[in-house]
Structures are given as C-alpha cells and as structure tokens.
PDB file of C-alpha atoms in Angstrom:
ATOM      1  CA  GLY A   1      42.989 -11.431   6.844  1.00  0.00           C
ATOM      2  CA  GLN A   2      46.204 -10.653   5.061  1.00  0.00           C
ATOM      3  CA  ASN A   3      49.420 -12.098   6.345  1.00  0.00           C
ATOM      4  CA  ILE A   4      52.878 -12.649   4.948  1.00  0.00           C
ATOM      5  CA  ASP A   5      55.489 -14.436   7.053  1.00  0.00           C
ATOM      6  CA  GLN A   6      59.228 -14.602   6.597  1.00  0.00           C
ATOM      7  CA  PRO A   7      62.027 -15.483   9.004  1.00  0.00           C
ATOM      8  CA  THR A   8      63.442 -12.353  10.603  1.00  0.00           C
ATOM      9  CA  GLU A   9      67.114 -13.175  10.256  1.00  0.00           C
ATOM     10  CA  MET A  10      69.334 -15.768   8.621  1.00  0.00           C
ATOM     11  CA  THR A  11      73.070 -16.310   8.543  1.00  0.00           C
ATOM     12  CA  ALA A  12      75.029 -18.216   5.919  1.00  0.00           C
ATOM     13  CA  THR A  13      78.603 -18.673   4.775  1.00  0.00           C
ATOM     14  CA  GLU A  14      80.183 -17.257   1.650  1.00  0.00           C
ATOM     15  CA  GLY A  15      79.912 -19.750  -1.216  1.00  0.00           C
ATOM     16  CA  ALA A  16      77.005 -21.621   0.345  1.00  0.00           C
ATOM     17  CA  ILE A  17      73.344 -21.882  -0.680  1.00  0.00           C
ATOM     18  CA  VAL A  18      70.541 -20.325   1.344  1.00  0.00           C
ATOM     19  CA  GLN A  19      66.770 -20.634   1.031  1.00  0.00           C
ATOM     20  CA  ILE A  20      64.501 -17.889   2.338  1.00  0.00           C
ATOM     21  CA  ASN A  21      60.893 -18.960   2.812  1.00  0.00           C
ATOM     22  CA  CYS A  22      57.743 -16.900   2.569  1.00  0.00           C
ATOM     23  CA  THR A  23      54.214 -18.008   3.398  1.00  0.00           C
ATOM     24  CA  TYR A  24      51.202 -15.886   2.659  1.00  0.00           C
ATOM     25  CA  GLN A  25      47.467 -15.603   3.161  1.00  0.00           C
ATOM     26  CA  THR A  26      45.814 -12.889   1.117  1.00  0.00           C
ATOM     27  CA  SER A  27      42.425 -12.130  -0.372  1.00  0.00           C
ATOM     28  CA  GLY A  28      43.137 -12.145  -4.079  1.00  0.00           C
ATOM     29  CA  PHE A  29      46.494 -13.031  -5.595  1.00  0.00           C
ATOM     30  CA  ASN A  30      48.133 -11.628  -8.671  1.00  0.00           C
ATOM     31  CA  GLY A  31      51.731 -12.629  -8.239  1.00  0.00           C
ATOM     32  CA  LEU A  32      54.544 -12.793  -5.723  1.00  0.00           C
ATOM     33  CA  PHE A  33      57.666 -10.675  -5.843  1.00  0.00           C
ATOM     34  CA  TRP A  34      61.055 -10.835  -4.207  1.00  0.00           C
ATOM     35  CA  TYR A  35      63.108  -7.692  -3.650  1.00  0.00           C
ATOM     36  CA  GLN A  36      66.577  -7.130  -2.228  1.00  0.00           C
ATOM     37  CA  GLN A  37      67.178  -4.108  -0.036  1.00  0.00           C
ATOM     38  CA  HIS A  38      70.525  -2.956   1.289  1.00  0.00           C
ATOM     39  CA  ALA A  39      70.467  -0.774   4.389  1.00  0.00           C
ATOM     40  CA  GLY A  40      69.431   2.791   3.613  1.00  0.00           C
ATOM     41  CA  GLU A  41      68.640   2.017  -0.015  1.00  0.00           C
ATOM     42  CA  ALA A  42      65.491   1.298  -1.976  1.00  0.00           C
ATOM     43  CA  PRO A  43      64.401  -2.252  -2.802  1.00  0.00           C
ATOM     44  CA  THR A  44      65.581  -3.692  -6.099  1.00  0.00           C
ATOM     45  CA  PHE A  45      63.497  -6.174  -8.043  1.00  0.00           C
ATOM     46  CA  LEU A  46      64.756  -9.771  -8.032  1.00  0.00           C
ATOM     47  CA  SER A  47      61.973 -12.014  -9.260  1.00  0.00           C
ATOM     48  CA  TYR A  48      58.305 -12.482  -9.996  1.00  0.00           C
ATOM     49  CA  ASN A  49      56.183 -15.635  -9.846  1.00  0.00           C
ATOM     50  CA  VAL A  50      52.533 -15.919 -10.766  1.00  0.00           C
ATOM     51  CA  LEU A  51      52.384 -19.574 -11.841  1.00  0.00           C
ATOM     52  CA  ASP A  52      53.481 -22.561  -9.794  1.00  0.00           C
ATOM     53  CA  GLY A  53      57.044 -23.607 -10.293  1.00  0.00           C
ATOM     54  CA  LEU A  54      60.604 -22.393 -10.300  1.00  0.00           C
ATOM     55  CA  GLU A  55      61.949 -19.277 -11.978  1.00  0.00           C
ATOM     56  CA  GLU A  56      65.717 -19.195 -12.327  1.00  0.00           C
ATOM     57  CA  LYS A  57      67.772 -16.085 -12.912  1.00  0.00           C
ATOM     58  CA  GLY A  58      71.496 -16.527 -12.518  1.00  0.00           C
ATOM     59  CA  ARG A  59      72.429 -17.197  -8.897  1.00  0.00           C
ATOM     60  CA  PHE A  60      68.900 -16.466  -7.734  1.00  0.00           C
ATOM     61  CA  SER A  61      65.851 -18.699  -8.135  1.00  0.00           C
ATOM     62  CA  SER A  62      62.320 -18.269  -6.843  1.00  0.00           C
ATOM     63  CA  PHE A  63      59.659 -20.914  -6.348  1.00  0.00           C
ATOM     64  CA  LEU A  64      55.904 -20.606  -5.921  1.00  0.00           C
ATOM     65  CA  SER A  65      53.147 -22.969  -4.814  1.00  0.00           C
ATOM     66  CA  ARG A  66      49.833 -21.181  -4.960  1.00  0.00           C
ATOM     67  CA  SER A  67      47.889 -24.047  -3.410  1.00  0.00           C
ATOM     68  CA  LYS A  68      50.169 -23.975  -0.366  1.00  0.00           C
ATOM     69  CA  GLY A  69      50.543 -20.190  -0.190  1.00  0.00           C
ATOM     70  CA  TYR A  70      54.288 -20.680  -0.190  1.00  0.00           C
ATOM     71  CA  SER A  71      57.314 -19.293  -1.936  1.00  0.00           C
ATOM     72  CA  TYR A  72      61.043 -19.396  -1.466  1.00  0.00           C
ATOM     73  CA  LEU A  73      64.022 -17.478  -2.751  1.00  0.00           C
ATOM     74  CA  LEU A  74      67.142 -19.552  -3.327  1.00  0.00           C
ATOM     75  CA  LEU A  75      70.513 -17.860  -3.414  1.00  0.00           C
ATOM     76  CA  LYS A  76      73.471 -19.888  -4.668  1.00  0.00           C
ATOM     77  CA  GLU A  77      77.220 -19.257  -4.430  1.00  0.00           C
ATOM     78  CA  LEU A  78      76.665 -16.640  -1.761  1.00  0.00           C
ATOM     79  CA  GLN A  79      78.816 -13.537  -1.868  1.00  0.00           C
ATOM     80  CA  MET A  80      79.459 -10.971   0.832  1.00  0.00           C
ATOM     81  CA  LYS A  81      77.482  -8.399  -1.166  1.00  0.00           C
ATOM     82  CA  ASP A  82      74.378 -10.592  -0.798  1.00  0.00           C
ATOM     83  CA  SER A  83      74.143  -9.460   2.825  1.00  0.00           C
ATOM     84  CA  ALA A  84      70.886  -7.504   2.727  1.00  0.00           C
ATOM     85  CA  SER A  85      67.213  -7.705   3.573  1.00  0.00           C
ATOM     86  CA  TYR A  86      65.034  -9.797   1.281  1.00  0.00           C
ATOM     87  CA  LEU A  87      61.422  -8.732   1.007  1.00  0.00           C
ATOM     88  CA  CYS A  88      58.589 -10.967  -0.092  1.00  0.00           C
ATOM     89  CA  ALA A  89      55.595  -9.068  -1.514  1.00  0.00           C
ATOM     90  CA  VAL A  90      52.246 -10.262  -2.809  1.00  0.00           C
ATOM     91  CA  SER A  91      50.312  -8.309  -5.400  1.00  0.00           C
ATOM     92  CA  ARG A  92      46.583  -8.326  -4.803  1.00  0.00           C
ATOM     93  CA  SER A  93      44.419  -8.775  -7.860  1.00  0.00           C
ATOM     94  CA  GLY A  94      42.544  -5.715  -8.995  1.00  0.00           C
ATOM     95  CA  THR A  95      44.481  -3.192  -6.922  1.00  0.00           C
ATOM     96  CA  TYR A  96      48.145  -3.476  -8.005  1.00  0.00           C
ATOM     97  CA  LYS A  97      49.025  -2.905  -4.375  1.00  0.00           C
ATOM     98  CA  TYR A  98      51.693  -4.943  -2.698  1.00  0.00           C
ATOM     99  CA  ILE A  99      51.503  -6.440   0.735  1.00  0.00           C
ATOM    100  CA  PHE A 100      55.023  -6.770   2.069  1.00  0.00           C
ATOM    101  CA  GLY A 101      56.377  -9.296   4.480  1.00  0.00           C
ATOM    102  CA  THR A 102      58.545  -8.062   7.314  1.00  0.00           C
ATOM    103  CA  GLY A 103      61.683  -8.940   5.378  1.00  0.00           C
ATOM    104  CA  THR A 104      64.499 -11.363   6.126  1.00  0.00           C
ATOM    105  CA  ARG A 105      67.893  -9.931   7.067  1.00  0.00           C
ATOM    106  CA  LEU A 106      70.551 -12.161   5.594  1.00  0.00           C
ATOM    107  CA  LYS A 107      74.095 -11.989   6.883  1.00  0.00           C
ATOM    108  CA  VAL A 108      76.794 -13.646   4.795  1.00  0.00           C
ATOM    109  CA  LEU A 109      79.921 -14.552   6.725  1.00  0.00           C
ATOM    110  CA  ALA A 110      83.381 -15.068   5.300  1.00  0.00           C
TER     111      ALA A 110
ATOM    112  CA  GLY B   1      65.404   0.211 -18.069  1.00  0.00           C
ATOM    113  CA  ALA B   2      62.739   0.843 -15.406  1.00  0.00           C
ATOM    114  CA  VAL B   3      64.606   3.518 -13.471  1.00  0.00           C
ATOM    115  CA  VAL B   4      62.875   5.604 -10.833  1.00  0.00           C
ATOM    116  CA  SER B   5      64.473   8.661  -9.294  1.00  0.00           C
ATOM    117  CA  GLN B   6      63.621  10.564  -6.148  1.00  0.00           C
ATOM    118  CA  HIS B   7      64.613  14.036  -5.105  1.00  0.00           C
ATOM    119  CA  PRO B   8      65.898  15.048  -2.661  1.00  0.00           C
ATOM    120  CA  SER B   9      67.720  12.012  -1.317  1.00  0.00           C
ATOM    121  CA  ARG B  10      68.073  13.589   2.087  1.00  0.00           C
ATOM    122  CA  VAL B  11      66.379  16.578   3.709  1.00  0.00           C
ATOM    123  CA  ILE B  12      66.534  18.154   7.132  1.00  0.00           C
ATOM    124  CA  CYS B  13      63.871  20.695   8.033  1.00  0.00           C
ATOM    125  CA  LYS B  14      62.511  22.567  11.000  1.00  0.00           C
ATOM    126  CA  SER B  15      59.299  21.567  12.699  1.00  0.00           C
ATOM    127  CA  GLY B  16      56.282  23.260  11.134  1.00  0.00           C
ATOM    128  CA  THR B  17      57.705  23.590   7.629  1.00  0.00           C
ATOM    129  CA  SER B  18      56.556  21.691   4.541  1.00  0.00           C
ATOM    130  CA  VAL B  19      58.727  19.409   2.466  1.00  0.00           C
ATOM    131  CA  LYS B  20      58.134  18.270  -1.100  1.00  0.00           C
ATOM    132  CA  ILE B  21      59.539  14.990  -2.424  1.00  0.00           C
ATOM    133  CA  GLU B  22      59.555  14.228  -6.144  1.00  0.00           C
ATOM    134  CA  CYS B  23      59.337  10.797  -7.719  1.00  0.00           C
ATOM    135  CA  ARG B  24      60.079  10.377 -11.418  1.00  0.00           C
ATOM    136  CA  SER B  25      59.995   7.410 -13.748  1.00  0.00           C
ATOM    137  CA  LEU B  26      62.908   8.108 -16.084  1.00  0.00           C
ATOM    138  CA  ASP B  27      62.487   5.671 -18.945  1.00  0.00           C
ATOM    139  CA  PHE B  28      58.904   4.479 -18.753  1.00  0.00           C
ATOM    140  CA  GLN B  29      55.413   5.798 -18.185  1.00  0.00           C
ATOM    141  CA  ALA B  30      53.639   5.166 -14.933  1.00  0.00           C
ATOM    142  CA  THR B  31      49.922   5.780 -14.518  1.00  0.00           C
ATOM    143  CA  THR B  32      50.227   4.531 -10.966  1.00  0.00           C
ATOM    144  CA  MET B  33      52.867   5.358  -8.397  1.00  0.00           C
ATOM    145  CA  PHE B  34      52.983   4.359  -4.761  1.00  0.00           C
ATOM    146  CA  TRP B  35      54.338   6.095  -1.692  1.00  0.00           C
ATOM    147  CA  TYR B  36      55.757   4.078   1.180  1.00  0.00           C
ATOM    148  CA  ARG B  37      57.215   4.845   4.537  1.00  0.00           C
ATOM    149  CA  GLN B  38      59.832   2.694   6.196  1.00  0.00           C
ATOM    150  CA  PHE B  39      60.983   2.738   9.793  1.00  0.00           C
ATOM    151  CA  PRO B  40      64.413   1.382  10.787  1.00  0.00           C
ATOM    152  CA  LYS B  41      64.679  -2.384  10.377  1.00  0.00           C
ATOM    153  CA  LYS B  42      61.018  -2.594   9.400  1.00  0.00           C
ATOM    154  CA  SER B  43      59.310  -3.404   6.152  1.00  0.00           C
ATOM    155  CA  LEU B  44      57.618  -0.953   3.833  1.00  0.00           C
ATOM    156  CA  MET B  45      54.293   0.526   4.845  1.00  0.00           C
ATOM    157  CA  LEU B  46      52.098   1.676   1.974  1.00  0.00           C
ATOM    158  CA  MET B  47      50.848   5.207   2.529  1.00  0.00           C
ATOM    159  CA  ALA B  48      48.962   5.972  -0.658  1.00  0.00           C
ATOM    160  CA  THR B  49      48.436   5.146  -4.294  1.00  0.00           C
ATOM    161  CA  SER B  50      49.005   8.006  -6.693  1.00  0.00           C
ATOM    162  CA  ASN B  51      47.021   7.922  -9.919  1.00  0.00           C
ATOM    163  CA  GLU B  52      47.847  10.157 -12.870  1.00  0.00           C
ATOM    164  CA  GLY B  53      45.117  12.696 -13.456  1.00  0.00           C
ATOM    165  CA  SER B  54      43.018  11.771 -10.430  1.00  0.00           C
ATOM    166  CA  LYS B  55      43.059  11.949  -6.671  1.00  0.00           C
ATOM    167  CA  ALA B  56      45.340   9.740  -4.662  1.00  0.00           C
ATOM    168  CA  THR B  57      43.884   6.981  -2.544  1.00  0.00           C
ATOM    169  CA  TYR B  58      45.193   6.790   0.984  1.00  0.00           C
ATOM    170  CA  GLU B  59      45.613   3.796   3.228  1.00  0.00           C
ATOM    171  CA  GLN B  60      43.730   3.650   6.487  1.00  0.00           C
ATOM    172  CA  GLY B  61      45.290   5.833   9.136  1.00  0.00           C
ATOM    173  CA  VAL B  62      47.201   8.073   6.730  1.00  0.00           C
ATOM    174  CA  GLU B  63      46.107  11.718   6.881  1.00  0.00           C
ATOM    175  CA  LYS B  64      45.478  13.035   3.379  1.00  0.00           C
ATOM    176  CA  ASP B  65      45.779  16.662   4.508  1.00  0.00           C
ATOM    177  CA  LYS B  66      49.125  15.899   6.075  1.00  0.00           C
ATOM    178  CA  PHE B  67      50.596  14.024   3.139  1.00  0.00           C
ATOM    179  CA  LEU B  68      49.553  15.764  -0.073  1.00  0.00           C
ATOM    180  CA  ILE B  69      50.066  13.803  -3.269  1.00  0.00           C
ATOM    181  CA  ASN B  70      49.999  15.151  -6.793  1.00  0.00           C
ATOM    182  CA  HIS B  71      50.456  13.002  -9.901  1.00  0.00           C
ATOM    183  CA  ALA B  72      50.631  15.628 -12.609  1.00  0.00           C
ATOM    184  CA  SER B  73      52.039  13.559 -15.448  1.00  0.00           C
ATOM    185  CA  LEU B  74      52.814   9.990 -16.452  1.00  0.00           C
ATOM    186  CA  THR B  75      56.351  10.371 -15.138  1.00  0.00           C
ATOM    187  CA  LEU B  76      56.042  12.528 -12.023  1.00  0.00           C
ATOM    188  CA  SER B  77      54.384  12.223  -8.632  1.00  0.00           C
ATOM    189  CA  THR B  78      55.061  14.470  -5.656  1.00  0.00           C
ATOM    190  CA  LEU B  79      54.536  13.942  -1.945  1.00  0.00           C
ATOM    191  CA  THR B  80      54.366  17.025   0.256  1.00  0.00           C
ATOM    192  CA  VAL B  81      54.669  16.552   3.991  1.00  0.00           C
ATOM    193  CA  THR B  82      52.852  19.557   5.402  1.00  0.00           C
ATOM    194  CA  SER B  83      53.624  21.132   8.774  1.00  0.00           C
ATOM    195  CA  ALA B  84      56.231  18.491   9.453  1.00  0.00           C
ATOM    196  CA  HIS B  85      56.875  17.284  12.988  1.00  0.00           C
ATOM    197  CA  PRO B  86      59.674  15.133  14.417  1.00  0.00           C
ATOM    198  CA  GLU B  87      57.437  12.040  14.290  1.00  0.00           C
ATOM    199  CA  ASP B  88      57.295  12.446  10.504  1.00  0.00           C
ATOM    200  CA  SER B  89      61.011  11.730  10.337  1.00  0.00           C
ATOM    201  CA  SER B  90      61.374   8.582   8.278  1.00  0.00           C
ATOM    202  CA  PHE B  91      62.589   7.020   5.047  1.00  0.00           C
ATOM    203  CA  TYR B  92      60.073   7.714   2.286  1.00  0.00           C
ATOM    204  CA  ILE B  93      60.198   5.539  -0.822  1.00  0.00           C
ATOM    205  CA  CYS B  94      58.185   5.802  -4.003  1.00  0.00           C
ATOM    206  CA  SER B  95      57.582   3.165  -6.623  1.00  0.00           C
ATOM    207  CA  ALA B  96      56.164   3.231 -10.121  1.00  0.00           C
ATOM    208  CA  ARG B  97      54.289   0.614 -12.060  1.00  0.00           C
ATOM    209  CA  ASP B  98      55.416   0.128 -15.642  1.00  0.00           C
ATOM    210  CA  ILE B  99      52.251   0.097 -17.732  1.00  0.00           C
ATOM    211  CA  VAL B 100      53.737  -1.524 -20.821  1.00  0.00           C
ATOM    212  CA  GLY B 101      56.250  -3.948 -19.340  1.00  0.00           C
ATOM    213  CA  ARG B 102      56.006  -7.712 -19.438  1.00  0.00           C
ATOM    214  CA  ASN B 103      54.455  -7.750 -16.036  1.00  0.00           C
ATOM    215  CA  THR B 104      52.431  -4.646 -15.331  1.00  0.00           C
ATOM    216  CA  ASP B 105      52.285  -5.499 -11.652  1.00  0.00           C
ATOM    217  CA  THR B 106      56.000  -5.036 -11.126  1.00  0.00           C
ATOM    218  CA  GLN B 107      56.822  -1.962  -9.085  1.00  0.00           C
ATOM    219  CA  TYR B 108      60.186  -0.272  -9.506  1.00  0.00           C
ATOM    220  CA  PHE B 109      61.413   1.653  -6.527  1.00  0.00           C
ATOM    221  CA  GLY B 110      63.123   4.991  -6.220  1.00  0.00           C
ATOM    222  CA  PRO B 111      66.259   5.373  -4.073  1.00  0.00           C
ATOM    223  CA  GLY B 112      64.301   6.848  -1.170  1.00  0.00           C
ATOM    224  CA  THR B 113      64.310  10.138   0.712  1.00  0.00           C
ATOM    225  CA  ARG B 114      65.569  10.377   4.271  1.00  0.00           C
ATOM    226  CA  LEU B 115      63.524  13.080   6.054  1.00  0.00           C
ATOM    227  CA  THR B 116      64.683  14.426   9.395  1.00  0.00           C
ATOM    228  CA  VAL B 117      62.479  16.956  11.158  1.00  0.00           C
ATOM    229  CA  LEU B 118      64.166  18.908  13.939  1.00  0.00           C
TER     230      LEU B 118
END
C-alpha cells in the first residue's frame, strides 16, 4: 500500500531549529518534495530530493534516505512567518502524481 | 518563474448551478495539470490529472460527470463543478508540471479557489 506519515503538529521557539520527519511506503519512487502551506493559501515549493543525502537551501534543508523510506525537513533560525503547514509528497515513477502526507502544522512561538 | 494562477479566487453560488474554475501556467508550458481538493486542516486530495489534448484521468471515487475537466492548451486547464451542492463546498487547488524545468516532476500550485455552495 501507499502510506506517508508525518507528525500532526509541532511547536518551536523563534530562533530555534526544528526537524520535521516524513516516512513513506510507496510503490515506485521518483522523488520526494516538501511544500509549505499557509492557511487558506496554496502550497509553495520548498525542496526536492531524489538521491540520498542533504539538500541545503538557505534556512531550509531536506534530507532523504531511500533505503529507509525517510526524509526530514530542517528549518533553522525559525521566524514567526514560518508558522505554517509543511507537506511531504512523494512522486510515483511513471505517473507524475504526488501522494501527500497529512501535513505537519508548525507553530512558532515568540 | 513557475507561476500558476487560478480564477476566481473565491466564488459563492446557489445549489444546482455550475461553476468553472480556470488554472493557468503563466510563464511555462504544462502538458499535465492536476486538480486537488482540500478540506479544512486536511492534506490535498488528488481529484484528477488533466492532460493537454486528451481526456482527463480521474481518481477513484471522483465523478467525471460532476467534475468536468478541459485542458485546451499548454497553459490552461478548467474544472467545471456541475450542478453544485453544498457538499461540493471546498478549497480547490490546481497544479502544473513544468515540462522543461530541471526537475519535470515538480508541481507548482495555483493560489486556490474557495467554493461555497449555498
């Protein structure tokens, strides 16, 4: 079956570092994506991993281990505007369709 | 780059009427667009895949006669909710796949359309 798991909610303090985990089981894998979504808005693309390892982009980094079916999104120097939902999505090979996780609602406190 | 627009952003209609939502890729071509539905505090549910020049493919449980999709050009897909009912009220989001970008699997999302059926 297809399954993508993320924690439902997380809370962190402004200036801190937070790691959001995502585990997946899918038939066929063609990459893993992280999106940020503020309430009432569309998701915005954050990162893409298809090979094992860490991809760094400014304050955000994303890691993938294909053998473990595991990824994480690392957010550094948290800001209040980072309060949002973070969606993990896996692209299935041959279809270009995404399977989305349930999303993690991150609350950044002052 | 990779901007997707949706129109309208918000629509309120009476039960039984039809509503058309447009999704446009503004600065890239998209042979494939996707339509999603999202309920409050839930993740995105894929409704259908819209392919330029051919019929859309619908996910299991999605009524094709209820949700009509037309992908007339490489930059435009439309979703028409026919004979809308209150249970169709939702946030509808489209995405487009950039066919020439570095990663052709990346989907770029439109800003969404909030549909309320009275």
